[in-house]
Short mmCIF file of C-alpha atoms in Angstrom, two decimals:
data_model
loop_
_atom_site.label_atom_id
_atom_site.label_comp_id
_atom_site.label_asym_id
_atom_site.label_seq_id
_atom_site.Cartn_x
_atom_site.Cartn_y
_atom_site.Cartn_z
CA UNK R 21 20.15 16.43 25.82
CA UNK R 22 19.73 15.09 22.45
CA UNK R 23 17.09 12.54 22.28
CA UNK R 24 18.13 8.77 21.81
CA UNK R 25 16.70 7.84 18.44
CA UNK R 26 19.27 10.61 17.16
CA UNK R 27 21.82 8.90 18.64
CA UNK R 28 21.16 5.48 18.25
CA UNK R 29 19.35 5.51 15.03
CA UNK R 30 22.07 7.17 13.06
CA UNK R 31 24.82 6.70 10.69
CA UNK R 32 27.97 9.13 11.23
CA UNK R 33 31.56 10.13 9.14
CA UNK R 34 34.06 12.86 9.97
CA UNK R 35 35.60 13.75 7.01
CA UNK R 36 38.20 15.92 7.18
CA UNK R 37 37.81 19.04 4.80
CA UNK R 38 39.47 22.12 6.10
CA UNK R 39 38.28 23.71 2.60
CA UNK R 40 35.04 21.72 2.56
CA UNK R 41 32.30 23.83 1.30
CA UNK R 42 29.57 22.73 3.64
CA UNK R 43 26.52 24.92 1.66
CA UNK R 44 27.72 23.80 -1.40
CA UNK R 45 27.64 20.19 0.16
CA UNK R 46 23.64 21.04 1.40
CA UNK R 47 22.57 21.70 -1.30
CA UNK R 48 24.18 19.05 -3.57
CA UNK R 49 22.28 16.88 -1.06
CA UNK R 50 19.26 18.50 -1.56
CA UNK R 51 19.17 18.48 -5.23
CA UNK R 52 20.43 14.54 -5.36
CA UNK R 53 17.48 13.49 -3.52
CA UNK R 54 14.94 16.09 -5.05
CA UNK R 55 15.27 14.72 -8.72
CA UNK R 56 14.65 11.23 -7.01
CA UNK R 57 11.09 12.77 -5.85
CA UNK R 58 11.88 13.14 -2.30
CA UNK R 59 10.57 16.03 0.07
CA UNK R 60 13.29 18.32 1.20
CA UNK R 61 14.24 21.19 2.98
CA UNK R 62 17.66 22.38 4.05
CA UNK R 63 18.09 25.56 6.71
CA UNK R 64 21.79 26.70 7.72
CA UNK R 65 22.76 26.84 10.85
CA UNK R 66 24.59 29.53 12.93
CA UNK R 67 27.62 27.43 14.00
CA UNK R 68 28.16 27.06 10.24
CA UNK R 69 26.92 23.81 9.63
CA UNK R 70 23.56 22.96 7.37
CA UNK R 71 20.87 20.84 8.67
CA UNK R 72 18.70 18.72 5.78
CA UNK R 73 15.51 17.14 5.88
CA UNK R 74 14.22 14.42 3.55
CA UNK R 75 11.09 12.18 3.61
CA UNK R 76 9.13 10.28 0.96
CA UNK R 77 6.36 8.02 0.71
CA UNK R 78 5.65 4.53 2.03
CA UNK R 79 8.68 4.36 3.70
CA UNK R 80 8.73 7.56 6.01
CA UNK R 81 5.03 6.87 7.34
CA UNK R 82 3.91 9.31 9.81
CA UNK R 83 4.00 8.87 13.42
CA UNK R 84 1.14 10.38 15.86
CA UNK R 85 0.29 12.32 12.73
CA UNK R 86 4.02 13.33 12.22
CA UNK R 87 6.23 12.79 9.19
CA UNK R 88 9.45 10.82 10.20
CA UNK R 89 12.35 11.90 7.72
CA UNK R 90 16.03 11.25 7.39
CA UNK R 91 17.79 14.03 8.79
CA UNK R 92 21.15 14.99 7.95
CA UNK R 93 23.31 17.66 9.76
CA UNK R 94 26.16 18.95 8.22
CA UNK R 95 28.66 20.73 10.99
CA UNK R 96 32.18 21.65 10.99
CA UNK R 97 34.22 20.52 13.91
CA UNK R 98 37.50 20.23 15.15
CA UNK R 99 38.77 16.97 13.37
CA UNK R 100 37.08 18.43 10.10
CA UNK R 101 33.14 18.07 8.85
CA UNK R 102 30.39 15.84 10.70
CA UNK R 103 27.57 14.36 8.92
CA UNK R 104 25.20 12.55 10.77
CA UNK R 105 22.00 11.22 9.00
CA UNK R 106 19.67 9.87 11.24
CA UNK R 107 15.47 9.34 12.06
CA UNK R 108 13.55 12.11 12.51
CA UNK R 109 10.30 14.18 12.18
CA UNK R 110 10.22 16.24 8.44
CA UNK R 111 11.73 19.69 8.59
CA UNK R 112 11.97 19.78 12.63
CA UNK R 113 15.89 19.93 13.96
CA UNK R 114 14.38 18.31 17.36
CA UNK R 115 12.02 15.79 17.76
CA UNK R 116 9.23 16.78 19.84
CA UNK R 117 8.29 15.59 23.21
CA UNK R 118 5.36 13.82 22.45
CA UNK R 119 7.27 11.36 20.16
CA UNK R 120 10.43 11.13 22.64
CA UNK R 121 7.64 9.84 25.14
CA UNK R 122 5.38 7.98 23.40
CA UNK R 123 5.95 4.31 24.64
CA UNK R 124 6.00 2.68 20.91
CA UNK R 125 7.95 5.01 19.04
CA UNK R 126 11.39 2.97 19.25
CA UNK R 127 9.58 0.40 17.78
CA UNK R 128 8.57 2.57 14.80
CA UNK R 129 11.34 4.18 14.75
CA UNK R 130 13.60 1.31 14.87
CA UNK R 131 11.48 -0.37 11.72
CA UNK R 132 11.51 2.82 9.66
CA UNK R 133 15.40 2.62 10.21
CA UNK R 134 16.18 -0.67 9.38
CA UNK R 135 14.06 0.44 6.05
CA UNK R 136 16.43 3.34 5.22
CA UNK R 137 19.63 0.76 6.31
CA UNK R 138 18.24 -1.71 3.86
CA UNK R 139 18.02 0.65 0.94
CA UNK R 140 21.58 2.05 2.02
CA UNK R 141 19.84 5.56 2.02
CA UNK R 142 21.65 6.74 4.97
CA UNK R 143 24.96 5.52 3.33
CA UNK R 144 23.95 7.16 0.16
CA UNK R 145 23.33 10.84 1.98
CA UNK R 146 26.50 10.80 3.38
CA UNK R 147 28.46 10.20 0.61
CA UNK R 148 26.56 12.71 -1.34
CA UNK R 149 28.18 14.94 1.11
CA UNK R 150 31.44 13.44 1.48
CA UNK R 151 32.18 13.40 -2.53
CA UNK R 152 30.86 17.09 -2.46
CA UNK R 153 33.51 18.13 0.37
CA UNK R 154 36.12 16.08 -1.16
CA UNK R 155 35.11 17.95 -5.06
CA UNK R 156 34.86 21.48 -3.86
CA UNK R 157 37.70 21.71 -1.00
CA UNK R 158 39.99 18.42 -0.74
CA UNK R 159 40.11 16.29 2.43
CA UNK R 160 39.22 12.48 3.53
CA UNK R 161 36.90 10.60 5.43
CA UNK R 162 38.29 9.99 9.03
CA UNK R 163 35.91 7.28 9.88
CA UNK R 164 34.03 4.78 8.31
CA UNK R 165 34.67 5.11 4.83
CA UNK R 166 36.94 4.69 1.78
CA UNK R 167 39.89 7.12 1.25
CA UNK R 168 39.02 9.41 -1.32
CA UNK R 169 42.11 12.12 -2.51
CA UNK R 170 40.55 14.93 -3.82
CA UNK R 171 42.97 14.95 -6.90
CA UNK R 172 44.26 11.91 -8.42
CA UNK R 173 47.84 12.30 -6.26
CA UNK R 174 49.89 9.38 -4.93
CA UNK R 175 50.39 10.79 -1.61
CA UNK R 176 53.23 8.27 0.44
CA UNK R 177 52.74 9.72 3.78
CA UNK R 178 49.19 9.52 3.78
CA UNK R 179 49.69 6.19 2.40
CA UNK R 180 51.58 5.00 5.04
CA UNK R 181 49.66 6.72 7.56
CA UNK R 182 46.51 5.47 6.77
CA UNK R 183 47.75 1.33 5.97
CA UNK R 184 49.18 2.19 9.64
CA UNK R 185 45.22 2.78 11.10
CA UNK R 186 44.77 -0.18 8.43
CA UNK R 187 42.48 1.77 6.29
CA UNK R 188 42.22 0.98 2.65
CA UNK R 189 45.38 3.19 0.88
CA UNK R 190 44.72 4.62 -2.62
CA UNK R 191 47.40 3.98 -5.02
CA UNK R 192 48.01 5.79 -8.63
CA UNK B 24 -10.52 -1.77 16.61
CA UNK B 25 -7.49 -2.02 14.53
CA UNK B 26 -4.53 -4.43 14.56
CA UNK B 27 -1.25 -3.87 15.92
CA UNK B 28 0.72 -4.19 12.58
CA UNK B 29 -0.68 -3.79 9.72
CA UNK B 30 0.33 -5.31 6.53
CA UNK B 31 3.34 -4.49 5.51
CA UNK B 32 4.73 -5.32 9.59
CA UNK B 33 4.67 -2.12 10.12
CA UNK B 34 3.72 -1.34 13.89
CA UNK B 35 0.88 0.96 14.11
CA UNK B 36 -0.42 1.47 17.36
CA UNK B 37 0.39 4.84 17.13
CA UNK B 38 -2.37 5.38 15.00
CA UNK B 39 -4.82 3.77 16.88
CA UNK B 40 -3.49 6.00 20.15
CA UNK B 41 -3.81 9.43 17.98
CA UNK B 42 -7.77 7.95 17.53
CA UNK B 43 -8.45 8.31 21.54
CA UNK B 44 -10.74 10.74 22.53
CA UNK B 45 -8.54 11.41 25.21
CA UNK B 46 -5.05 11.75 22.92
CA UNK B 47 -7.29 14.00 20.75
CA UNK B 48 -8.45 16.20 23.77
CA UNK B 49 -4.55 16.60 25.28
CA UNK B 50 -3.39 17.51 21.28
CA UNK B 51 -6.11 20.18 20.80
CA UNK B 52 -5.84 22.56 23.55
CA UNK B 53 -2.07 21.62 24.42
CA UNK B 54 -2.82 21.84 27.74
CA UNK B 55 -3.11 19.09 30.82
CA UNK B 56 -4.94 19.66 34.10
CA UNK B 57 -4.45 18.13 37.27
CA UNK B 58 -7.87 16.77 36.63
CA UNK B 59 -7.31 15.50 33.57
CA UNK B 60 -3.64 14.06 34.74
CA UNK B 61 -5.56 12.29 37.42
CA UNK B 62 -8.51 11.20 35.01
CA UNK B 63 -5.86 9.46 33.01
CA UNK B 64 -4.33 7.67 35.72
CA UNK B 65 -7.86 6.29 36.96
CA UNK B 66 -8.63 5.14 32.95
CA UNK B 67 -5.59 3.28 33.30
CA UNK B 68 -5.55 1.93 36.77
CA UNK B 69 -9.68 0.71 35.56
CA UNK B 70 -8.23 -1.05 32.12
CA UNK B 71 -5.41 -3.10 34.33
CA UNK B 72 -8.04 -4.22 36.66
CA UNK B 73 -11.00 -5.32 33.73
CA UNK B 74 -7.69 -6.63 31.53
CA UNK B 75 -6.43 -8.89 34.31
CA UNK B 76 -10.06 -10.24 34.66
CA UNK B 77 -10.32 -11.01 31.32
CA UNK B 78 -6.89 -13.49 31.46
CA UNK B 79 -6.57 -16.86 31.61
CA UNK B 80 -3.45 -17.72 33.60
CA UNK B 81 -1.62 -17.67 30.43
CA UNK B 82 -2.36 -15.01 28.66
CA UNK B 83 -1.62 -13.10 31.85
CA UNK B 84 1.81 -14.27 31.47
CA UNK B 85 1.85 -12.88 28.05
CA UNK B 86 0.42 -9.54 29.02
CA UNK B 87 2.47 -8.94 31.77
CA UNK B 88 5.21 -9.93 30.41
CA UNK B 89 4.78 -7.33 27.87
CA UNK B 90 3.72 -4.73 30.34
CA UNK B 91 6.79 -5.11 32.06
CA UNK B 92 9.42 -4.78 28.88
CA UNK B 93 7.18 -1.76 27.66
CA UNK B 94 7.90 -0.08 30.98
CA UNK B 95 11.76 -0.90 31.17
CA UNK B 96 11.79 0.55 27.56
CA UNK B 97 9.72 3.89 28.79
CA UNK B 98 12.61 3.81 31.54
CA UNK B 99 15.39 3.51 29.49
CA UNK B 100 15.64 7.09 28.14
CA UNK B 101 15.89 8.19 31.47
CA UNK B 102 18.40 6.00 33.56
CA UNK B 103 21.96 5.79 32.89
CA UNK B 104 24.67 6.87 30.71
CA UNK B 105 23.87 6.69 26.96
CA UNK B 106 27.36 5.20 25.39
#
């Protein structure tokens, strides 16, 4: 069961990428956030998907001697490629028991996110990975975001389509 | 002993829990005993008895009041549906 700060201390978008080159999309994450002095590290994972950790400073204090982190996962799925960034502990995929239980650690966690919300960093990993999807294999956000072509084409249909769901529609 | 927040609003009682002898002893060896279980449970029962001693009526209020919402939020993890 996946632990309730990863759920509710997230920020999620499908974007659908049948092409989307999810490694390439890792490690453009990694690299945006490394020149900006940030700690990461980025493993693949075996369904195909890549999960990155980043944590820095002030803002990512430690908790019960543990360094909380934004953690993005990166997984292909039916309806096209998750990313979820949400709290965490640096470089660990699960957080560990003694967080989940300890009594005060929605309360830390739950400041440390509205820190990352303020500064849009969540916002900002996803569409690292969204505009390196959309670059390297074509596709769309599904949910939550901005429609983004991945070549400059007036596409009607989708057009239609998508002031149907009353998304924003890109025009030429 | 420390405050609750420090300056920047931050909560930090975590800090001041990973300073307990008893936190410390449970993290090094990884391991918990019955004894120890039980140990912990007699600490505790002990600080809610000299705590509630301590109270004026109000501050009782205060304290219990907090108690209470600290325990529904231990609780909520494990009842329900998450949607």
């Amino acid at each position: 069961m996946d632990d309730l700060f990863s759920e509710y201390f997230a920020t999620s978008r499908v974007i659908a990428a049948p092409g989307g080159d999810i490694a390439r999309a890792a490690q453009d994450l990694i690299n945006h956030f490394q020149v900006q002095g940030y700690q990461v590290n980025g493993a693949p994972q075996a369904n195909g998907g890549w999960f990155v950790s980043l944590s820095k400073g002030d803002t990512f204090r430690a908790l019960l001697g543990l360094k909380t982190a934004l953690n993005v996962r990166i997984e292909p799925t039916v309806d096209g490629v998750l990313v979820r960034a949400s709290i965490g502990i640096f470089d660990l995929q699960i957080i560990p028991t003694i967080i989940t239980v300890f009594v005060f650690a929605p309360v830390v966690f739950a400041q440390i996110w509205g820190i990352i919300q303020q500064n849009k960093l969540d916002e900002e990993a996803v569409q690292v990975v969204e505009q390196s999807l959309i670059r390297n294999g074509g596709g769309y956000s599904t949910q939550g975001g901005p429609v983004r072509p991945a070549e400059p084409v007036y596409d009607k249909a989708r057009a239609d389509a998508e002031t149907e769901l009353g998304k924003p529609v890109y025009e030429p | 002993m420390g405050e609750w927040f420090d300056a920047a609003g931050m909560l930090r009682l975590d800090e001041i829990v990973a300073e307990r002898p008893s936190f410390q002893k449970i993290m090094q060896d990884g391991r918990v005993t019955a004894a120890e279980y039980h140990e912990q449970v007699a600490r505790v029962t002990e600080l809610l008895r000299v705590l509630e001693a301590r109270l004026d009526p109000e501050q009782k209020a205060a304290v219990t009041e907090t108690l209470g919402e600290l325990a529904v939020l231990m609780a909520l993890p494990h009842v329900g549906q998450k949607v």
